[in-house]
Amino acid sequence: MPIGRPRPLLAGLSAAALLTTGFSAHAAATTTASTRAATTVTGGLNVGIKSNSVTVGLGRVSAVIVYTCTSTSAPNGQAALRVDFNQANNTASGEVTVPCGPGNVNMTQTVTAVQIGMSATQGVSAIASLNDGTAAATDIDYGLTGGDYVTITPSAFYPGDGTVHLSGSYNCASGTTTPATEFITAEQAGLPGHVAYGTATVAVVTCDGTDQEWEVTIDPAAGHGFDTGEPIEANARIPTVGTGSGGGGTTSTKTANDFAIIFAG
């Protein structure tokens, strides 16, 4: 399955477009080591839909969101947290404001929307977006069953050789058929002429319904290396394949995604 370069986070994409956005192929290459010192950057902008938290009730649909927003530039110290729900093209949206600042790491917030005609027995797709006024991160849940999800830790380590070290977690339900890897991409665009981009893969060892950690060191493609001078946009995705409802063993592919912005140091 090809991996590719993510589009800028929420840049002109509607909720419907995000549900169908694809990735184009992009090859990675290594870069020459530099003399920059190793640096760790903590904090960022990240949002995730908690596994199995989307529920449909009488006149409402809700999801539990885990978010990080350490941005000090957020207007009035707040960010907009929005969730768009979709069940067979029946849509509903809910939005709240959440606090943003140095201590707001892995916070939990329930977002509820008014719905008409949704069923509690059918899957619901959801998109959660967090906007601090200058940037946005998003998480997409395609109505996966079990505990299928992938997250990015909103921090990074720069060894000083032009690479960047990212980490996170994933969970795939017991019995889920998965590819050999999950895909991680990172992109950094700063001053004119400074663009760094790279990809990495992580072996998905087992799918047993438990949380598992991942970490990668990403070598940039041809061009400049990663450094602490500009934010990094990171994307993690883990495709899973399940049996469709069309009969004849038809399969359908669903993908868990997480996009995050890791602030510059």
Phi, psi and omega in degrees: 000131184289151171249164185197182187271124181289148173288159177307141189298119176058021183282092176076008181265134174278170178301318181295321181294322180298326181292341184241005182296133178254187182228138178262154184293144180206119183275147180255152177217163179272169180230161180290137181296145179249183181259012180294145181282154177293138183218140174250131177246126178246157180092159180166202183230114184212150180213139180216142176273120182298136183304134177061024184260352180283121182229148178246127178233191181293105177075009182212158172221140186217164177212147175265125184249135171251124185224158171232129177215092180261011180297127177269356180263000181297134181302125180057024179068025181227155176232158180267122178250118185234141175232127175253123181255149180212126174227105180053047179070010170265114191247156175205150183223145175223147182216139176222164171260143182230151180292147183226127180172180188305329184267001186269077181242130179053050176276155181244135181213131174268130178244128184239143177231153175281130180229152176230121173089004176281150180254140178281353183257002179242155180293148176237128173272148182217146173236123175252130179232141180235121186236121181261014179098336179236338181210167181215147173236157184215151174231141183238127176241115185273026180074032181294150178270170181066219183244036186286119174196167174217141180229158176243129174289128184282059175207165182211153175239128180251106182296343181099002180251016180093353178266171175223140181252121180241159180213172179176203180215163175213164178211129174228139189295150178303131180089354179292135175274124183232161171287178183289339187219160162253156189248133179238132175232154178218140181221138179223120180232120182236236179299158180310130179092349179254101175224126176237138181211140178201164179228159175207161176235151180234129179294128173271102190287315184207152174242100183229013178081008179250155177292135178228145183268149171228154173205144181218155167249122186259124174273134180287152172289182182308133182129206182283156175277169176286142173214180186275003187282342182221153176297156175247134171263122183242146179226130173239138180216140177229108179282142172231151182241129179229167180285129181279178183262006185276359180081168178067021179073020180301136179250152176229143182260131175236147185229130172268134183233154166215130175247139179217153172248125178257116187294154179290149179274000000 
